[in-house]
């Protein structure tokens, strides 16, 4: 997907779950199709089969696969056009889509929703959430977020990084391979990080 100069969104590719947002489930390679019912977009993120957009007024809309609640609308019903994420109508500054979950940066904190089998929602549980929940034990001053398949990381003011979720390949950076349901420090960065990617 791409945000156009006019603040609209256009998408292409697989569309079995409606992740192109044009009201159909038909795939498209060229030309791209316009996402319907959305404008004033400043940022987009794509998960495995879902897509979300952040508007200039700070609200979040998602569409596509929703079997794990990754659209955040309080249901597990897939959508072929954008729908509002419950409780995120303003104040969001960044979004990140994982494989089957989504996160948002809001006023220095982070909320996530969707699949939680590996603790990637960071709320201290492994319970799926169909609406956004707060990340437990995350300090104030989050500057950026990033989402991997089943884990997330946050860049904290001052240059430290905290991560949570799946850790079977050591992706949390805490010197273990044990999943974490709340954020842990990425130990080797020594407060020198300026950007993050998962």
PDB file of N, CA and C in Angstrom, residues 58-136:
ATOM      1  N   UNK A  58      -5.078  11.825  14.009  1.00  0.00           N
ATOM      2  CA  UNK A  58      -4.622  10.908  15.045  1.00  0.00           C
ATOM      3  C   UNK A  58      -5.527   9.740  15.335  1.00  0.00           C
ATOM      4  N   UNK A  59      -6.444   9.393  14.413  1.00  0.00           N
ATOM      5  CA  UNK A  59      -7.249   8.202  14.640  1.00  0.00           C
ATOM      6  C   UNK A  59      -6.772   7.067  13.729  1.00  0.00           C
ATOM      7  N   UNK A  60      -7.156   5.831  14.077  1.00  0.00           N
ATOM      8  CA  UNK A  60      -6.671   4.650  13.369  1.00  0.00           C
ATOM      9  C   UNK A  60      -7.847   3.886  12.774  1.00  0.00           C
ATOM     10  N   UNK A  61      -7.696   3.478  11.525  1.00  0.00           N
ATOM     11  CA  UNK A  61      -8.675   2.651  10.831  1.00  0.00           C
ATOM     12  C   UNK A  61      -7.964   1.431  10.264  1.00  0.00           C
ATOM     13  N   UNK A  62      -8.623   0.257  10.319  1.00  0.00           N
ATOM     14  CA  UNK A  62      -8.014  -0.978   9.837  1.00  0.00           C
ATOM     15  C   UNK A  62      -8.984  -1.746   8.954  1.00  0.00           C
ATOM     16  N   UNK A  63      -8.438  -2.666   8.148  1.00  0.00           N
ATOM     17  CA  UNK A  63      -9.267  -3.506   7.284  1.00  0.00           C
ATOM     18  C   UNK A  63      -8.502  -4.783   6.937  1.00  0.00           C
ATOM     19  N   UNK A  64      -9.275  -5.808   6.490  1.00  0.00           N
ATOM     20  CA  UNK A  64      -8.677  -7.088   6.135  1.00  0.00           C
ATOM     21  C   UNK A  64      -9.033  -8.185   7.111  1.00  0.00           C
ATOM     22  N   UNK A  65      -8.118  -9.145   7.282  1.00  0.00           N
ATOM     23  CA  UNK A  65      -8.332 -10.289   8.167  1.00  0.00           C
ATOM     24  C   UNK A  65      -8.505  -9.818   9.607  1.00  0.00           C
ATOM     25  N   UNK A  66      -9.439 -10.468  10.315  1.00  0.00           N
ATOM     26  CA  UNK A  66      -9.728 -10.050  11.689  1.00  0.00           C
ATOM     27  C   UNK A  66      -9.986 -11.247  12.597  1.00  0.00           C
ATOM     28  N   UNK A  67      -9.519 -12.438  12.177  1.00  0.00           N
ATOM     29  CA  UNK A  67      -9.796 -13.641  12.970  1.00  0.00           C
ATOM     30  C   UNK A  67      -9.173 -13.591  14.364  1.00  0.00           C
ATOM     31  N   UNK A  68      -8.158 -12.792  14.525  1.00  0.00           N
ATOM     32  CA  UNK A  68      -7.513 -12.655  15.829  1.00  0.00           C
ATOM     33  C   UNK A  68      -7.798 -11.308  16.479  1.00  0.00           C
ATOM     34  N   UNK A  69      -8.741 -10.559  15.929  1.00  0.00           N
ATOM     35  CA  UNK A  69      -9.069  -9.253  16.487  1.00  0.00           C
ATOM     36  C   UNK A  69      -8.093  -8.157  16.116  1.00  0.00           C
ATOM     37  N   UNK A  70      -7.271  -8.382  15.071  1.00  0.00           N
ATOM     38  CA  UNK A  70      -6.211  -7.433  14.731  1.00  0.00           C
ATOM     39  C   UNK A  70      -6.710  -6.121  14.131  1.00  0.00           C
ATOM     40  N   UNK A  71      -8.022  -6.039  13.828  1.00  0.00           N
ATOM     41  CA  UNK A  71      -8.583  -4.770  13.358  1.00  0.00           C
ATOM     42  C   UNK A  71      -9.030  -3.879  14.511  1.00  0.00           C
ATOM     43  N   UNK A  72      -9.160  -4.444  15.701  1.00  0.00           N
ATOM     44  CA  UNK A  72      -9.438  -3.637  16.888  1.00  0.00           C
ATOM     45  C   UNK A  72     -10.823  -3.050  16.970  1.00  0.00           C
ATOM     46  N   UNK A  73     -11.794  -3.654  16.258  1.00  0.00           N
ATOM     47  CA  UNK A  73     -13.154  -3.097  16.254  1.00  0.00           C
ATOM     48  C   UNK A  73     -14.086  -3.823  17.215  1.00  0.00           C
ATOM     49  N   UNK A  74     -13.538  -4.676  18.074  1.00  0.00           N
ATOM     50  CA  UNK A  74     -14.351  -5.383  19.054  1.00  0.00           C
ATOM     51  C   UNK A  74     -14.959  -6.666  18.547  1.00  0.00           C
ATOM     52  N   UNK A  75     -14.619  -7.062  17.314  1.00  0.00           N
ATOM     53  CA  UNK A  75     -15.159  -8.288  16.729  1.00  0.00           C
ATOM     54  C   UNK A  75     -14.017  -9.136  16.171  1.00  0.00           C
ATOM     55  N   UNK A  76     -14.390 -10.281  15.624  1.00  0.00           N
ATOM     56  CA  UNK A  76     -13.454 -11.116  14.872  1.00  0.00           C
ATOM     57  C   UNK A  76     -13.953 -11.280  13.442  1.00  0.00           C
ATOM     58  N   UNK A  77     -14.648 -10.268  12.945  1.00  0.00           N
ATOM     59  CA  UNK A  77     -15.227 -10.276  11.603  1.00  0.00           C
ATOM     60  C   UNK A  77     -14.311  -9.521  10.653  1.00  0.00           C
ATOM     61  N   UNK A  78     -13.917 -10.160   9.550  1.00  0.00           N
ATOM     62  CA  UNK A  78     -13.077  -9.503   8.564  1.00  0.00           C
ATOM     63  C   UNK A  78     -13.799  -8.355   7.879  1.00  0.00           C
ATOM     64  N   UNK A  79     -13.024  -7.388   7.394  1.00  0.00           N
ATOM     65  CA  UNK A  79     -13.592  -6.197   6.745  1.00  0.00           C
ATOM     66  C   UNK A  79     -12.877  -5.945   5.418  1.00  0.00           C
ATOM     67  N   UNK A  80     -13.636  -5.614   4.392  1.00  0.00           N
ATOM     68  CA  UNK A  80     -13.044  -5.293   3.100  1.00  0.00           C
ATOM     69  C   UNK A  80     -12.913  -3.791   2.880  1.00  0.00           C
ATOM     70  N   UNK A  81     -13.387  -3.009   3.855  1.00  0.00           N
ATOM     71  CA  UNK A  81     -13.209  -1.560   3.846  1.00  0.00           C
ATOM     72  C   UNK A  81     -12.809  -1.119   5.252  1.00  0.00           C
ATOM     73  N   UNK A  82     -12.213   0.072   5.391  1.00  0.00           N
ATOM     74  CA  UNK A  82     -11.708   0.514   6.695  1.00  0.00           C
ATOM     75  C   UNK A  82     -12.791   0.653   7.758  1.00  0.00           C
ATOM     76  N   UNK A  83     -12.414   0.320   8.996  1.00  0.00           N
ATOM     77  CA  UNK A  83     -13.287   0.465  10.150  1.00  0.00           C
ATOM     78  C   UNK A  83     -12.475   1.072  11.292  1.00  0.00           C
ATOM     79  N   UNK A  84     -13.118   1.868  12.141  1.00  0.00           N
ATOM     80  CA  UNK A  84     -12.408   2.524  13.242  1.00  0.00           C
ATOM     81  C   UNK A  84     -11.946   1.518  14.284  1.00  0.00           C
ATOM     82  N   UNK A  85     -10.739   1.733  14.793  1.00  0.00           N
ATOM     83  CA  UNK A  85     -10.258   0.986  15.951  1.00  0.00           C
ATOM     84  C   UNK A  85     -10.883   1.613  17.188  1.00  0.00           C
ATOM     85  N   UNK A  86     -11.503   0.792  18.018  1.00  0.00           N
ATOM     86  CA  UNK A  86     -12.211   1.301  19.193  1.00  0.00           C
ATOM     87  C   UNK A  86     -11.245   2.001  20.150  1.00  0.00           C
ATOM     88  N   UNK A  87     -11.613   3.216  20.545  1.00  0.00           N
ATOM     89  CA  UNK A  87     -10.844   3.963  21.528  1.00  0.00           C
ATOM     90  C   UNK A  87      -9.661   4.732  20.977  1.00  0.00           C
ATOM     91  N   UNK A  88      -9.400   4.633  19.678  1.00  0.00           N
ATOM     92  CA  UNK A  88      -8.261   5.351  19.088  1.00  0.00           C
ATOM     93  C   UNK A  88      -8.760   6.363  18.065  1.00  0.00           C
ATOM     94  N   UNK A  89      -9.546   7.315  18.542  1.00  0.00           N
ATOM     95  CA  UNK A  89     -10.130   8.317  17.653  1.00  0.00           C
ATOM     96  C   UNK A  89      -9.263   9.566  17.525  1.00  0.00           C
ATOM     97  N   UNK A  90      -8.268   9.717  18.399  1.00  0.00           N
ATOM     98  CA  UNK A  90      -7.337  10.850  18.292  1.00  0.00           C
ATOM     99  C   UNK A  90      -6.104  10.573  19.147  1.00  0.00           C
ATOM    100  N   UNK A  91      -5.078  11.366  18.948  1.00  0.00           N
ATOM    101  CA  UNK A  91      -3.888  11.298  19.788  1.00  0.00           C
ATOM    102  C   UNK A  91      -2.860  10.248  19.412  1.00  0.00           C
ATOM    103  N   UNK A  92      -3.123   9.439  18.391  1.00  0.00           N
ATOM    104  CA  UNK A  92      -2.156   8.425  17.968  1.00  0.00           C
ATOM    105  C   UNK A  92      -1.097   9.080  17.086  1.00  0.00           C
ATOM    106  N   UNK A  93       0.173   8.735  17.304  1.00  0.00           N
ATOM    107  CA  UNK A  93       1.255   9.341  16.529  1.00  0.00           C
ATOM    108  C   UNK A  93       1.987   8.353  15.634  1.00  0.00           C
ATOM    109  N   UNK A  94       1.817   7.042  15.857  1.00  0.00           N
ATOM    110  CA  UNK A  94       2.469   6.047  15.002  1.00  0.00           C
ATOM    111  C   UNK A  94       1.738   4.720  15.157  1.00  0.00           C
ATOM    112  N   UNK A  95       1.841   3.854  14.136  1.00  0.00           N
ATOM    113  CA  UNK A  95       1.237   2.532  14.168  1.00  0.00           C
ATOM    114  C   UNK A  95       2.216   1.509  13.626  1.00  0.00           C
ATOM    115  N   UNK A  96       2.041   0.247  14.067  1.00  0.00           N
ATOM    116  CA  UNK A  96       2.902  -0.837  13.599  1.00  0.00           C
ATOM    117  C   UNK A  96       2.081  -2.117  13.524  1.00  0.00           C
ATOM    118  N   UNK A  97       2.105  -2.772  12.377  1.00  0.00           N
ATOM    119  CA  UNK A  97       1.345  -3.998  12.181  1.00  0.00           C
ATOM    120  C   UNK A  97       2.238  -5.216  12.214  1.00  0.00           C
ATOM    121  N   UNK A  98       1.916  -6.165  13.098  1.00  0.00           N
ATOM    122  CA  UNK A  98       2.604  -7.441  13.127  1.00  0.00           C
ATOM    123  C   UNK A  98       1.872  -8.444  12.267  1.00  0.00           C
ATOM    124  N   UNK A  99       2.244  -9.709  12.402  1.00  0.00           N
ATOM    125  CA  UNK A  99       1.625 -10.732  11.574  1.00  0.00           C
ATOM    126  C   UNK A  99       0.116 -10.798  11.778  1.00  0.00           C
ATOM    127  N   UNK A 100      -0.315 -10.906  13.041  1.00  0.00           N
ATOM    128  CA  UNK A 100      -1.740 -10.993  13.346  1.00  0.00           C
ATOM    129  C   UNK A 100      -2.109 -10.097  14.530  1.00  0.00           C
ATOM    130  N   UNK A 101      -1.362  -9.027  14.711  1.00  0.00           N
ATOM    131  CA  UNK A 101      -1.661  -8.055  15.759  1.00  0.00           C
ATOM    132  C   UNK A 101      -1.241  -6.667  15.269  1.00  0.00           C
ATOM    133  N   UNK A 102      -1.658  -5.645  16.026  1.00  0.00           N
ATOM    134  CA  UNK A 102      -1.358  -4.270  15.652  1.00  0.00           C
ATOM    135  C   UNK A 102      -1.067  -3.477  16.916  1.00  0.00           C
ATOM    136  N   UNK A 103      -0.207  -2.464  16.802  1.00  0.00           N
ATOM    137  CA  UNK A 103       0.102  -1.598  17.936  1.00  0.00           C
ATOM    138  C   UNK A 103       0.033  -0.131  17.515  1.00  0.00           C
ATOM    139  N   UNK A 104      -0.200   0.733  18.499  1.00  0.00           N
ATOM    140  CA  UNK A 104      -0.263   2.168  18.257  1.00  0.00           C
ATOM    141  C   UNK A 104       0.488   2.901  19.358  1.00  0.00           C
ATOM    142  N   UNK A 105       1.211   3.941  18.961  1.00  0.00           N
ATOM    143  CA  UNK A 105       1.892   4.831  19.895  1.00  0.00           C
ATOM    144  C   UNK A 105       0.980   6.016  20.160  1.00  0.00           C
ATOM    145  N   UNK A 106       0.680   6.238  21.442  1.00  0.00           N
ATOM    146  CA  UNK A 106      -0.250   7.314  21.803  1.00  0.00           C
ATOM    147  C   UNK A 106       0.228   8.002  23.073  1.00  0.00           C
ATOM    148  N   UNK A 107       0.508   9.307  22.970  1.00  0.00           N
ATOM    149  CA  UNK A 107       0.908  10.131  24.110  1.00  0.00           C
ATOM    150  C   UNK A 107       2.011   9.469  24.928  1.00  0.00           C
ATOM    151  N   UNK A 108       3.034   8.983  24.247  1.00  0.00           N
ATOM    152  CA  UNK A 108       4.186   8.415  24.928  1.00  0.00           C
ATOM    153  C   UNK A 108       4.019   6.996  25.408  1.00  0.00           C
ATOM    154  N   UNK A 109       2.821   6.418  25.268  1.00  0.00           N
ATOM    155  CA  UNK A 109       2.575   5.041  25.658  1.00  0.00           C
ATOM    156  C   UNK A 109       2.204   4.199  24.445  1.00  0.00           C
ATOM    157  N   UNK A 110       1.958   2.914  24.667  1.00  0.00           N
ATOM    158  CA  UNK A 110       1.665   2.003  23.565  1.00  0.00           C
ATOM    159  C   UNK A 110       0.440   1.159  23.901  1.00  0.00           C
ATOM    160  N   UNK A 111      -0.417   0.966  22.904  1.00  0.00           N
ATOM    161  CA  UNK A 111      -1.551   0.047  23.000  1.00  0.00           C
ATOM    162  C   UNK A 111      -1.439  -0.960  21.870  1.00  0.00           C
ATOM    163  N   UNK A 112      -1.812  -2.219  22.144  1.00  0.00           N
ATOM    164  CA  UNK A 112      -1.796  -3.260  21.121  1.00  0.00           C
ATOM    165  C   UNK A 112      -3.085  -4.072  21.169  1.00  0.00           C
ATOM    166  N   UNK A 113      -3.373  -4.790  20.065  1.00  0.00           N
ATOM    167  CA  UNK A 113      -4.580  -5.623  19.994  1.00  0.00           C
ATOM    168  C   UNK A 113      -4.366  -6.718  18.958  1.00  0.00           C
ATOM    169  N   UNK A 114      -5.171  -7.804  19.097  1.00  0.00           N
ATOM    170  CA  UNK A 114      -5.089  -8.921  18.166  1.00  0.00           C
ATOM    171  C   UNK A 114      -4.558 -10.180  18.814  1.00  0.00           C
ATOM    172  N   UNK A 115      -3.834 -10.981  18.023  1.00  0.00           N
ATOM    173  CA  UNK A 115      -3.287 -12.243  18.512  1.00  0.00           C
ATOM    174  C   UNK A 115      -2.292 -11.995  19.642  1.00  0.00           C
ATOM    175  N   UNK A 116      -2.302 -12.903  20.643  1.00  0.00           N
ATOM    176  CA  UNK A 116      -1.452 -12.707  21.814  1.00  0.00           C
ATOM    177  C   UNK A 116      -0.847 -14.021  22.297  1.00  0.00           C
ATOM    178  N   UNK A 117      -0.763 -14.993  21.407  1.00  0.00           N
ATOM    179  CA  UNK A 117      -0.272 -16.311  21.788  1.00  0.00           C
ATOM    180  C   UNK A 117       1.135 -16.265  22.369  1.00  0.00           C
ATOM    181  N   UNK A 118       1.943 -15.338  21.894  1.00  0.00           N
ATOM    182  CA  UNK A 118       3.320 -15.216  22.373  1.00  0.00           C
ATOM    183  C   UNK A 118       3.518 -14.021  23.294  1.00  0.00           C
ATOM    184  N   UNK A 119       2.420 -13.431  23.779  1.00  0.00           N
ATOM    185  CA  UNK A 119       2.544 -12.282  24.667  1.00  0.00           C
ATOM    186  C   UNK A 119       2.856 -10.993  23.954  1.00  0.00           C
ATOM    187  N   UNK A 120       2.628 -10.950  22.625  1.00  0.00           N
ATOM    188  CA  UNK A 120       3.012  -9.771  21.849  1.00  0.00           C
ATOM    189  C   UNK A 120       2.167  -8.538  22.131  1.00  0.00           C
ATOM    190  N   UNK A 121       1.068  -8.680  22.873  1.00  0.00           N
ATOM    191  CA  UNK A 121       0.290  -7.498  23.258  1.00  0.00           C
ATOM    192  C   UNK A 121       0.848  -6.839  24.511  1.00  0.00           C
ATOM    193  N   UNK A 122       1.729  -7.542  25.213  1.00  0.00           N
ATOM    194  CA  UNK A 122       2.456  -6.927  26.315  1.00  0.00           C
ATOM    195  C   UNK A 122       1.643  -6.584  27.535  1.00  0.00           C
ATOM    196  N   UNK A 123       0.457  -7.175  27.677  1.00  0.00           N
ATOM    197  CA  UNK A 123      -0.411  -6.829  28.804  1.00  0.00           C
ATOM    198  C   UNK A 123      -0.298  -7.819  29.951  1.00  0.00           C
ATOM    199  N   UNK A 124       0.717  -8.680  29.903  1.00  0.00           N
ATOM    200  CA  UNK A 124       0.932  -9.642  30.977  1.00  0.00           C
ATOM    201  C   UNK A 124       0.172 -10.931  30.813  1.00  0.00           C
ATOM    202  N   UNK A 125      -0.508 -11.106  29.663  1.00  0.00           N
ATOM    203  CA  UNK A 125      -1.293 -12.307  29.426  1.00  0.00           C
ATOM    204  C   UNK A 125      -0.940 -12.906  28.069  1.00  0.00           C
ATOM    205  N   UNK A 126      -1.598 -14.022  27.746  1.00  0.00           N
ATOM    206  CA  UNK A 126      -1.534 -14.577  26.396  1.00  0.00           C
ATOM    207  C   UNK A 126      -2.963 -14.702  25.844  1.00  0.00           C
ATOM    208  N   UNK A 127      -3.823 -13.762  26.266  1.00  0.00           N
ATOM    209  CA  UNK A 127      -5.225 -13.742  25.863  1.00  0.00           C
ATOM    210  C   UNK A 127      -5.415 -12.806  24.676  1.00  0.00           C
ATOM    211  N   UNK A 128      -6.042 -13.293  23.619  1.00  0.00           N
ATOM    212  CA  UNK A 128      -6.351 -12.479  22.449  1.00  0.00           C
ATOM    213  C   UNK A 128      -7.220 -11.290  22.849  1.00  0.00           C
ATOM    214  N   UNK A 129      -6.967 -10.134  22.236  1.00  0.00           N
ATOM    215  CA  UNK A 129      -7.742  -8.926  22.527  1.00  0.00           C
ATOM    216  C   UNK A 129      -8.299  -8.348  21.237  1.00  0.00           C
ATOM    217  N   UNK A 130      -9.593  -8.067  21.224  1.00  0.00           N
ATOM    218  CA  UNK A 130     -10.233  -7.530  20.026  1.00  0.00           C
ATOM    219  C   UNK A 130     -10.365  -6.013  20.069  1.00  0.00           C
ATOM    220  N   UNK A 131      -9.886  -5.399  21.152  1.00  0.00           N
ATOM    221  CA  UNK A 131      -9.778  -3.948  21.267  1.00  0.00           C
ATOM    222  C   UNK A 131      -8.425  -3.631  21.906  1.00  0.00           C
ATOM    223  N   UNK A 132      -7.916  -2.417  21.742  1.00  0.00           N
ATOM    224  CA  UNK A 132      -6.588  -2.075  22.254  1.00  0.00           C
ATOM    225  C   UNK A 132      -6.472  -2.201  23.770  1.00  0.00           C
ATOM    226  N   UNK A 133      -5.309  -2.697  24.214  1.00  0.00           N
ATOM    227  CA  UNK A 133      -4.981  -2.768  25.630  1.00  0.00           C
ATOM    228  C   UNK A 133      -3.645  -2.074  25.860  1.00  0.00           C
ATOM    229  N   UNK A 134      -3.452  -1.564  27.070  1.00  0.00           N
ATOM    230  CA  UNK A 134      -2.202  -0.902  27.418  1.00  0.00           C
ATOM    231  C   UNK A 134      -1.085  -1.914  27.624  1.00  0.00           C
ATOM    232  N   UNK A 135       0.117  -1.534  27.213  1.00  0.00           N
ATOM    233  CA  UNK A 135       1.291  -2.346  27.487  1.00  0.00           C
ATOM    234  C   UNK A 135       1.651  -2.181  28.956  1.00  0.00           C
ATOM    235  N   UNK A 136       1.833  -3.288  29.662  1.00  0.00           N
ATOM    236  CA  UNK A 136       2.161  -3.237  31.086  1.00  0.00           C
ATOM    237  C   UNK A 136       3.624  -2.860  31.282  1.00  0.00           C
TER     238      UNK A 136
END
